[in-house]
Coordinates of C-alpha atoms and ligand atoms in Angstrom, one line a residue:
M10 CA 189.5 37.4 190.4
A11 CA 188.6 40.0 192.8
A12 CA 185.0 41.2 193.7
L13 CA 182.6 42.3 190.4
V14 CA 180.1 44.7 191.3
D15 CA 176.9 43.3 190.0
D16 CA 174.0 45.5 188.8
A17 CA 171.4 42.0 188.8
G18 CA 168.0 42.7 187.8
G19 CA 168.3 44.7 184.2
T20 CA 165.0 46.0 182.8
D21 CA 164.9 42.7 180.7
A22 CA 164.2 40.6 183.5
R23 CA 161.8 43.3 184.9
R24 CA 159.6 43.3 181.8
L25 CA 159.4 39.8 181.6
R26 CA 158.7 39.6 185.5
S27 CA 156.1 42.0 185.0
S28 CA 154.4 40.5 182.0
G29 CA 153.8 37.5 184.8
V30 CA 156.1 34.2 183.3
P31 CA 154.5 31.6 185.5
V32 CA 157.9 30.2 187.3
S33 CA 157.5 27.3 186.0
T34 CA 157.1 27.9 182.6
P35 CA 158.2 27.5 179.6
R36 CA 161.2 25.2 179.6
V37 CA 164.4 26.6 177.9
V38 CA 167.3 25.0 176.6
V39 CA 170.6 27.1 176.2
I40 CA 173.1 25.5 174.3
G41 CA 176.8 26.2 175.1
A42 CA 178.3 27.9 178.2
G43 CA 180.4 30.5 176.7
M44 CA 180.2 34.5 177.1
A45 CA 176.4 34.1 175.8
G46 CA 175.1 31.4 177.0
I47 CA 176.5 32.5 180.9
L48 CA 174.4 35.2 179.8
S49 CA 171.2 33.7 179.0
A50 CA 171.4 31.6 182.3
I51 CA 171.6 34.7 184.2
K52 CA 169.3 37.1 182.6
L53 CA 166.8 33.5 182.2
R54 CA 166.9 33.0 185.8
E55 CA 166.4 36.7 186.8
A56 CA 163.4 36.9 184.9
G57 CA 162.2 33.9 186.4
F58 CA 161.9 31.2 184.4
G59 CA 162.9 28.6 186.5
D60 CA 163.7 25.4 184.0
V61 CA 166.5 26.5 182.4
T62 CA 168.9 24.0 181.4
V63 CA 172.1 24.8 179.8
Y64 CA 174.8 21.6 177.5
E65 CA 178.1 22.5 176.7
K66 CA 179.8 20.3 174.6
A67 CA 183.0 21.4 177.0
D68 CA 183.8 20.1 180.9
R69 CA 183.8 23.7 181.7
L70 CA 182.4 27.3 180.4
G71 CA 184.2 29.8 178.7
G72 CA 183.7 29.0 175.0
T73 CA 186.6 30.9 172.7
W74 CA 188.2 31.9 175.8
R75 CA 188.4 28.2 177.1
E76 CA 189.6 27.5 173.4
N77 CA 192.1 30.1 172.8
T78 CA 194.7 29.6 175.3
Y79 CA 197.6 30.7 172.3
P80 CA 200.4 32.6 173.6
G81 CA 199.7 36.6 173.6
I82 CA 196.5 35.9 173.8
A83 CA 194.2 38.8 174.4
C84 CA 191.0 41.1 173.0
D85 CA 190.9 43.8 170.8
V86 CA 188.1 45.0 172.5
P87 CA 188.9 47.4 176.0
S88 CA 188.0 45.1 178.4
H89 CA 185.9 47.3 180.3
L90 CA 183.6 47.5 177.3
Y91 CA 184.0 44.2 176.8
S92 CA 182.7 42.8 180.5
Y93 CA 178.8 42.1 181.1
S94 CA 176.9 45.6 181.7
F95 CA 175.5 44.3 184.9
A96 CA 179.0 42.5 185.9
P97 CA 181.3 45.6 185.2
N98 CA 185.0 44.6 186.6
P99 CA 187.2 46.7 188.3
D100 CA 189.8 45.3 188.2
W101 CA 190.6 44.1 185.1
G102 CA 194.9 44.8 184.9
H103 CA 194.9 46.3 181.2
V104 CA 193.0 48.3 178.6
F105 CA 193.3 45.0 176.9
S106 CA 192.9 42.1 179.2
S107 CA 194.9 38.9 178.6
G108 CA 192.5 35.8 177.5
A109 CA 193.1 34.1 180.8
E110 CA 191.8 37.2 182.6
I111 CA 188.8 37.3 180.2
Y112 CA 188.4 34.1 181.0
A113 CA 188.7 34.4 184.8
Y114 CA 185.9 37.4 185.0
F115 CA 183.3 35.0 182.8
E116 CA 184.0 32.0 185.3
A117 CA 183.9 34.3 188.5
V118 CA 180.5 35.9 187.1
A119 CA 179.0 32.4 186.2
R120 CA 180.2 31.4 189.3
R121 CA 178.3 34.6 191.8
H122 CA 175.2 33.9 189.6
G123 CA 175.3 30.1 190.6
V124 CA 174.9 29.8 186.7
D125 CA 177.0 25.9 187.1
R126 CA 173.7 24.4 188.8
D127 CA 171.9 25.1 184.7
V128 CA 174.9 23.8 183.1
V129 CA 175.4 20.4 182.2
Y130 CA 178.7 19.8 181.1
G131 CA 180.2 17.4 178.2
A132 CA 177.2 17.3 176.3
E133 CA 177.2 18.2 173.0
V134 CA 173.7 18.6 171.3
S135 CA 174.1 17.0 168.0
R136 CA 170.2 16.8 167.1
L137 CA 166.9 19.8 167.7
T138 CA 163.6 18.3 166.2
F139 CA 160.4 19.9 166.9
V140 CA 157.6 17.7 167.6
D141 CA 154.2 18.2 168.5
G142 CA 155.2 21.9 169.4
R143 CA 158.2 21.1 171.0
W144 CA 162.2 21.2 170.6
E145 CA 163.5 17.4 171.3
V146 CA 167.1 17.7 172.4
E147 CA 169.7 15.1 171.7
T148 CA 173.5 14.9 172.9
T149 CA 176.1 13.2 171.4
A150 CA 175.9 11.0 174.3
G151 CA 172.9 9.9 173.6
G152 CA 171.2 12.5 176.1
R153 CA 167.5 12.9 175.5
D154 CA 165.2 16.1 176.7
V155 CA 162.5 18.7 175.4
A156 CA 162.3 22.2 175.5
D157 CA 159.8 24.9 174.8
V158 CA 162.1 27.4 173.8
V159 CA 166.4 27.0 172.4
I160 CA 168.4 29.4 172.7
A161 CA 171.7 28.7 170.7
A162 CA 174.2 30.6 172.2
T163 CA 176.8 28.7 170.3
G164 CA 179.5 31.1 169.5
V165 CA 180.8 32.4 166.0
L166 CA 184.7 31.5 165.3
H167 CA 184.8 28.1 167.1
H168 CA 185.1 25.7 164.5
P169 CA 189.0 26.0 163.8
S170 CA 189.7 26.1 159.9
Y171 CA 192.6 24.1 158.9
P172 CA 194.6 24.2 155.4
E173 CA 194.7 22.0 152.4
I174 CA 198.4 22.0 152.1
E175 CA 199.9 18.4 150.9
G176 CA 201.8 16.6 153.5
L177 CA 200.3 18.8 156.4
D178 CA 200.0 15.4 158.7
R179 CA 203.4 13.7 157.3
F180 CA 204.9 17.0 159.5
G181 CA 208.3 15.4 161.7
G182 CA 207.4 18.0 164.6
A183 CA 204.4 19.7 166.4
V184 CA 201.9 20.8 164.4
F185 CA 198.3 22.7 165.7
H186 CA 195.8 25.1 164.9
S187 CA 196.0 28.3 167.1
A188 CA 192.8 27.7 168.9
R189 CA 194.0 24.2 169.7
W190 CA 197.1 25.1 171.2
N191 CA 199.5 22.3 172.5
H192 CA 200.7 23.0 175.5
G193 CA 202.7 20.0 175.9
V194 CA 204.9 21.3 173.5
D195 CA 208.0 24.1 174.2
P196 CA 208.8 26.5 171.3
R197 CA 211.5 27.9 173.2
G198 CA 214.3 27.9 171.6
R199 CA 213.2 26.2 168.8
R200 CA 212.4 27.3 165.5
L201 CA 208.4 27.7 165.0
G202 CA 206.9 28.3 161.6
V203 CA 203.1 29.9 161.7
I204 CA 200.7 30.1 159.3
G205 CA 198.6 33.4 158.7
T206 CA 198.6 36.7 159.4
G207 CA 195.3 37.6 161.1
S208 CA 195.0 38.9 164.6
S209 CA 195.5 35.1 166.5
A210 CA 198.7 34.7 164.3
V211 CA 200.2 38.4 165.0
Q212 CA 199.6 38.5 168.7
I213 CA 201.3 34.4 168.9
V214 CA 204.2 35.9 166.8
S215 CA 205.0 39.2 169.3
A216 CA 204.8 37.1 172.5
S217 CA 206.7 33.7 170.8
V218 CA 208.9 35.7 168.8
D219 CA 211.6 37.0 171.7
T220 CA 211.7 32.9 173.1
V221 CA 211.8 30.8 169.8
G222 CA 215.2 29.8 168.5
E223 CA 214.0 31.3 165.1
L224 CA 210.3 32.4 164.0
V225 CA 209.0 32.3 160.5
L226 CA 205.8 33.6 159.4
F227 CA 204.0 32.7 156.0
Q228 CA 202.1 35.0 154.9
R229 CA 199.6 34.8 152.0
T230 CA 198.3 37.9 152.5
P231 CA 199.5 41.1 154.7
Q232 CA 197.5 43.1 156.8
W233 CA 197.1 46.7 158.5
V234 CA 198.0 46.7 161.6
L235 CA 196.6 49.7 164.1
P236 CA 199.2 50.3 167.2
V237 CA 196.7 51.0 169.4
P238 CA 198.7 50.9 173.1
N239 CA 198.2 48.7 176.1
P240 CA 199.2 50.0 179.3
P241 CA 198.6 48.8 182.4
I242 CA 195.2 49.7 184.9
G243 CA 197.0 51.5 187.7
E244 CA 196.4 50.5 191.1
E245 CA 194.5 53.7 192.2
D246 CA 192.3 53.3 189.5
R247 CA 191.4 50.5 190.7
E248 CA 190.5 51.3 194.0
R249 CA 188.8 54.0 192.5
F250 CA 186.6 51.7 190.8
H251 CA 186.0 49.9 193.8
R252 CA 184.5 52.7 195.4
D253 CA 182.9 54.3 193.1
P254 CA 180.8 51.9 190.6
A255 CA 179.4 55.0 188.9
A256 CA 183.2 56.1 187.9
L257 CA 183.2 52.5 186.7
R258 CA 179.8 52.6 184.8
A259 CA 181.7 56.3 183.4
V260 CA 184.6 54.2 181.8
R261 CA 182.2 52.2 180.2
A262 CA 180.1 53.9 178.4
E263 CA 182.8 56.2 177.7
L264 CA 184.8 53.3 175.9
A265 CA 181.3 52.8 174.1
E266 CA 180.7 56.4 173.0
M267 CA 184.7 56.3 171.8
F268 CA 184.8 52.9 170.0
E269 CA 180.6 53.3 168.3
T270 CA 181.7 56.8 167.0
N271 CA 185.1 55.8 165.6
F272 CA 184.6 52.5 164.7
A273 CA 181.7 50.4 164.2
N274 CA 179.7 53.5 162.6
A275 CA 182.7 54.4 160.5
V276 CA 183.4 50.9 159.1
V277 CA 180.0 51.2 157.7
D278 CA 180.6 53.9 155.8
A279 CA 184.1 53.6 153.6
D280 CA 184.2 57.2 153.1
S281 CA 183.8 57.7 156.4
P282 CA 186.4 61.1 157.8
Q283 CA 187.4 58.0 160.6
M284 CA 188.6 55.8 158.4
K285 CA 190.1 58.1 156.8
V286 CA 192.3 58.6 160.1
L287 CA 192.5 54.8 160.5
D288 CA 194.0 54.1 157.4
Q289 CA 196.4 57.2 157.9
M290 CA 197.6 55.7 161.2
C291 CA 198.0 52.2 160.0
R292 CA 200.1 53.3 156.8
A293 CA 202.2 55.4 159.7
N294 CA 202.2 52.6 162.1
L295 CA 204.0 50.6 158.6
E296 CA 206.5 53.8 158.0
E297 CA 207.6 54.4 161.6
H298 CA 208.0 51.0 162.6
V299 CA 209.5 48.5 159.8
S300 CA 212.5 50.5 158.6
D301 CA 214.1 47.5 156.7
P302 CA 212.4 49.0 153.1
V303 CA 212.0 44.9 152.0
L304 CA 210.4 44.0 154.8
R305 CA 208.1 46.9 154.7
E306 CA 206.8 46.3 151.5
K307 CA 206.3 42.8 152.2
L308 CA 204.2 43.7 155.0
R309 CA 202.2 46.3 152.9
P310 CA 199.2 45.1 152.1
A311 CA 197.1 46.4 148.4
Y312 CA 194.0 47.2 150.1
R313 CA 192.6 49.7 152.4
A314 CA 193.0 49.9 156.2
A315 CA 189.8 47.4 158.1
C316 CA 188.7 46.1 154.7
K317 CA 190.0 42.8 156.6
R318 CA 189.8 42.3 160.1
L319 CA 191.8 45.3 161.3
V320 CA 194.8 43.6 163.3
I321 CA 195.8 45.8 166.7
S322 CA 199.2 45.2 168.1
P323 CA 201.2 47.7 170.1
D324 CA 204.4 46.4 168.7
F325 CA 204.0 43.3 166.2
Y326 CA 206.3 45.4 163.5
Q327 CA 209.1 45.9 166.2
K328 CA 208.7 42.4 167.1
I329 CA 208.5 41.1 163.1
G330 CA 212.0 42.8 162.7
R331 CA 213.5 40.8 164.9
P332 CA 216.8 39.2 163.7
N333 CA 215.6 36.2 164.6
A334 CA 212.3 36.2 162.4
R335 CA 211.5 35.7 158.5
V336 CA 208.4 36.4 156.5
V337 CA 207.9 34.0 153.7
T338 CA 205.8 35.9 150.8
E339 CA 206.5 32.7 148.4
T340 CA 203.4 30.3 148.2
I341 CA 203.5 27.3 150.1
T342 CA 203.3 24.3 148.5
A343 CA 204.0 21.5 150.7
V344 CA 204.5 20.1 154.5
E345 CA 207.7 17.7 154.5
P346 CA 208.7 15.7 157.4
G347 CA 211.6 18.8 158.1
G348 CA 209.4 21.6 157.4
V349 CA 207.2 23.8 154.7
R350 CA 208.2 23.7 151.2
T351 CA 207.5 27.1 148.7
A352 CA 207.0 27.6 145.4
D353 CA 210.5 29.0 145.1
G354 CA 211.9 25.3 146.3
R355 CA 212.7 26.2 149.3
L356 CA 212.0 24.2 152.7
H357 CA 211.9 26.2 155.7
E358 CA 212.8 23.9 158.2
L359 CA 210.8 23.6 160.9
D360 CA 210.1 22.3 164.5
V361 CA 206.7 23.7 165.4
L362 CA 204.2 24.7 163.2
V363 CA 200.9 26.4 164.2
L364 CA 198.0 27.0 162.0
A365 CA 196.9 30.5 162.4
T366 CA 194.3 29.9 159.8
G367 CA 191.3 30.8 161.1
F368 CA 187.9 29.6 161.3
R369 CA 185.1 28.3 159.6
V370 CA 182.5 30.6 160.2
D371 CA 179.2 30.1 158.9
R372 CA 178.7 26.9 160.8
F373 CA 176.7 28.8 163.8
M374 CA 174.8 26.2 165.5
R375 CA 176.1 23.6 162.9
P376 CA 177.1 20.1 163.1
I377 CA 173.9 20.0 165.3
E378 CA 171.2 18.5 163.0
V379 CA 167.8 21.2 163.6
T380 CA 164.7 20.1 161.9
G381 CA 162.0 22.1 162.1
T382 CA 158.1 22.5 161.6
N383 CA 156.8 20.4 158.7
G384 CA 160.6 18.8 158.3
A385 CA 162.5 21.9 157.4
S386 CA 166.0 21.4 157.7
L387 CA 168.2 24.0 158.9
D388 CA 170.9 22.5 156.2
A389 CA 168.4 22.8 153.7
A390 CA 167.5 26.4 154.5
W391 CA 171.2 27.5 154.9
A392 CA 172.2 25.8 151.8
K393 CA 173.9 28.7 149.8
R394 CA 174.5 30.6 152.9
P395 CA 173.6 30.7 156.9
S396 CA 170.9 34.0 157.4
A397 CA 168.5 34.8 160.5
Y398 CA 166.1 38.0 161.0
L399 CA 167.8 40.3 162.4
S400 CA 170.3 37.3 163.2
I401 CA 168.1 36.1 165.7
S402 CA 165.2 34.2 163.9
I403 CA 164.7 31.6 161.0
P404 CA 161.4 30.9 159.7
Q405 CA 160.1 27.7 160.3
F406 CA 162.3 27.0 163.3
P407 CA 159.8 28.0 166.2
N408 CA 160.9 29.4 169.7
L409 CA 164.8 28.7 168.4
F410 CA 166.7 31.9 169.1
M411 CA 170.5 32.8 168.2
L412 CA 172.9 34.6 170.7
N413 CA 175.6 36.0 167.5
G414 CA 174.2 34.9 165.0
P415 CA 174.8 34.9 161.4
N416 CA 175.0 38.7 159.4
G417 CA 175.2 40.3 162.9
P418 CA 177.6 43.3 164.2
V419 CA 180.3 40.6 164.6
G420 CA 183.0 43.0 163.7
N421 CA 181.5 45.9 164.4
F422 CA 181.2 46.5 168.9
S423 CA 182.2 44.2 171.8
L424 CA 180.0 41.2 171.3
V425 CA 178.9 41.2 174.7
D426 CA 176.5 44.1 174.2
V427 CA 175.5 42.6 170.8
A428 CA 173.9 39.6 172.9
E429 CA 172.9 41.9 175.6
L430 CA 170.7 43.8 173.1
Q431 CA 170.4 40.5 171.5
F432 CA 168.7 39.0 174.7
G433 CA 166.6 41.7 175.6
Y434 CA 164.8 41.4 172.4
I435 CA 164.4 37.5 172.9
S436 CA 163.2 38.2 175.8
Q437 CA 160.1 40.4 174.1
L438 CA 159.6 37.6 171.6
L439 CA 159.1 35.0 174.9
E440 CA 156.7 37.5 176.3
L441 CA 154.7 36.8 173.4
V442 CA 154.1 33.6 174.0
S443 CA 154.0 33.6 177.7
D444 CA 150.5 34.5 177.8
G445 CA 149.0 31.0 176.7
A446 CA 147.3 32.7 173.8
R447 CA 150.0 31.5 171.5
R448 CA 153.3 29.7 172.2
Y449 CA 155.0 29.4 169.2
V450 CA 156.9 32.6 167.1
S451 CA 159.4 32.7 164.3
A452 CA 160.1 35.6 161.9
T453 CA 157.9 35.5 158.7
V454 CA 160.0 34.5 155.3
E455 CA 159.1 38.0 154.0
A456 CA 160.5 40.2 157.2
L457 CA 163.8 37.7 156.4
D458 CA 163.6 38.4 153.0
R459 CA 163.4 42.1 153.3
F460 CA 166.0 42.2 155.9
E461 CA 168.7 40.1 153.8
A462 CA 167.8 42.5 150.6
E463 CA 168.6 45.7 152.3
R464 CA 171.1 44.2 154.3
V465 CA 173.2 43.7 151.3
E466 CA 172.2 46.8 149.8
A467 CA 173.7 48.8 152.7
A468 CA 176.7 46.5 152.3
K469 CA 178.1 48.2 149.5
K470 CA 178.9 51.0 151.4
T471 CA 181.0 49.4 154.1
V472 CA 184.5 49.6 154.5
W473 CA 184.7 45.6 153.9
V474 CA 184.0 45.5 149.9
T475 CA 186.5 47.5 149.5
G476 CA 188.8 44.9 147.8
C477 CA 190.0 42.1 150.0
R478 CA 189.6 38.9 150.6
S479 CA 188.6 38.2 153.9
W480 CA 185.9 36.1 156.7
Y481 CA 183.8 38.7 156.6
L482 CA 182.3 37.9 152.7
D483 CA 180.4 35.4 151.8
D484 CA 180.5 33.0 148.4
R485 CA 178.9 36.2 146.8
G486 CA 181.7 38.6 148.6
I487 CA 179.3 40.4 150.4
P488 CA 179.8 41.1 153.9
A489 CA 177.9 38.2 156.3
A490 CA 178.1 41.4 158.9
W491 CA 175.8 44.1 159.9
P492 CA 176.0 46.9 157.8
W493 CA 174.3 49.6 159.4
S494 CA 175.4 52.2 162.6
F495 CA 175.3 50.6 166.1
D496 CA 172.8 52.6 167.2
R497 CA 170.6 51.6 164.3
F498 CA 171.2 48.0 165.5
R499 CA 170.6 49.4 169.3
R500 CA 167.6 50.6 167.9
E501 CA 166.0 47.4 166.2
M502 CA 166.9 45.8 169.6
E503 CA 164.5 47.7 171.7
R504 CA 161.4 46.0 170.5
P505 CA 160.3 43.8 167.8
N506 CA 157.9 44.6 165.3
R507 CA 154.8 42.3 166.0
A508 CA 154.1 42.1 161.9
D509 CA 157.8 40.5 161.1
Y510 CA 156.8 37.3 163.2
E511 CA 154.1 34.6 162.9
L512 CA 152.9 33.9 166.2
A513 CA 151.1 30.0 166.7
G514 CA 149.9 27.5 168.5
Ligands
NAP615 P1 192.1 35.1 160.2 O1 191.8 36.4 160.6 O2 190.5 34.5 159.6 O3 193.2 35.1 159.7 C1 193.6 33.9 158.7 C2 195.1 33.9 158.5 O4 195.2 32.7 157.7 C3 194.9 35.2 156.9 O5 196.1 35.3 156.9 C4 194.5 34.0 155.9 O6 195.5 34.6 154.7 C5 195.3 32.7 156.4 N1 195.3 31.2 155.8 C6 194.3 31.0 155.6 N2 194.5 29.7 155.2 C7 195.3 30.2 154.5 C8 196.2 28.5 153.8 N3 195.8 27.6 152.9 N4 197.6 29.2 153.3 C9 198.0 30.5 153.8 N5 197.3 31.5 154.6 C10 196.5 31.0 155.2 O7 191.9 34.1 161.3 P2 192.7 34.8 163.2 O8 193.5 35.4 163.0 O9 192.2 33.6 164.1 O10 191.1 35.5 163.4 C11 189.8 35.4 163.4 C12 189.4 36.2 164.0 O11 188.9 35.9 165.4 C13 190.0 37.6 163.5 O12 189.5 38.2 162.9 C14 189.1 38.3 165.0 O13 187.5 39.1 164.7 C15 189.1 37.0 166.2 N6 190.4 37.3 167.1 C16 190.6 38.3 167.4 C17 191.7 38.5 168.4 C18 191.8 39.3 169.4 O14 190.8 40.0 170.0 N7 192.6 40.3 169.7 C19 192.6 37.7 168.4 C20 192.3 36.7 167.4 C21 191.4 36.1 166.9 P3 194.5 35.5 153.8 O15 194.4 36.6 154.4 O16 195.0 35.3 152.3 O17 193.1 34.8 153.8

């Protein structure tokens, strides 16, 4: 990874420094050393918090980019936008970079900022208990710590969802989840089965079909696919970005504006002209690139584009049309030692079976056992479903903040920008309790209830409720996501409304 252009000391840092946060207090524990945890460690240090520990369950940082290493993995947010605003990268090789390149980027930024000195690896936090005004932190290995503030940067899509299919454990070949790719297995020249048609499955199919002997895609629901090309970023441009940091910033700003106008603000208004354009582009992609009429109808969704998380691929239709690829739409009834049995009685013989079946999206910081004030448990607070005021703070859980928590703009924008904006907001909450007069801050029940009621109402206009099943929808069928414009999110993150928070201590 070549040089990163850093613009350290952002506005959050300056604001906190000017508020006179004593360098030795408070003690902050960050959970998770993925994109949001690395961000927290950097920003806390810049702001003068000298006592920070990041607990990371794995033996290295990187979060989702460490865990997802399947063939073809990439990010569908342009790389110049999927980077920290304070560490633009002139060396991105493609518009949408590979997972390995993204991992290397986060590692390089963390290294440049000395994040490692704050990280304890191999330490999975298992319990957080608010006792006598501080958070007791326990790890599965029996480690103990105490903190004044906890930031949960535990990610969203990190607990694989395994399908309940009879006989799955009796498969005679290799079987693994897309987020737990077994690199000890070489599928080249063999019969590869993939269950699922989400972003992960589509990338795996595109990357694998030309090297495997046979590829069988088990499709429960077809997906709309937006054909966005992924050209390399030329040497000339990369040199220009090195010479001219302003040009690099300009690219990021342009992409942000484009993404915001054409996607983030459009998905929250199902009737927006941009949604119609997206729909037409997906339909045209299907018509133009799947010539076999039987396959085309198999792949045609019966819902609107972007209702489910939009799949972005420059070549999925071309790849799934290869002579060695098959799409199976019959329901899977069982997995047998020899392969996958479907409802029509057919056994699809396979050597390798990949479960690209998504994630348990309602977990967030769980399974950590969290106990707040007066014995309040997070499991009880989230018994129906997870919620948090502005996806950051939960009543009765003081000084515990989440980055990319429940119901945020998870499918609307670059999660890096989302986390940066959220961190700026959290840093202002910390200011409220850093003057010594008040020590604890948490959202009020009223603020959370009002936010949830408004969110549920606004969700009715989004494209996510136009008639599909997706991981965005909660048990009530309401999108667990930010249903407003990205501009509104930015404005909300500008400054906490003091009346929405309870200060104590
Ligand atoms: P996903 O979108 O949740 O897709 C899971 C797939 O598995 C769906 O097609 C689902 O079918 C199918 N499935 C689940 N259980 C099944 C069962 N029992 N039998 C048959 N099929 C079953 O998961 P994902 O592809 O891992 O993607 C998750 C999210 O991660 C994405 O939406 C995106 O936000 C992110 N992601 C992004 C990228 C990228 O940036 N390019 C890449 C990968 C992931 P149904 O549709 O019928 O439920």
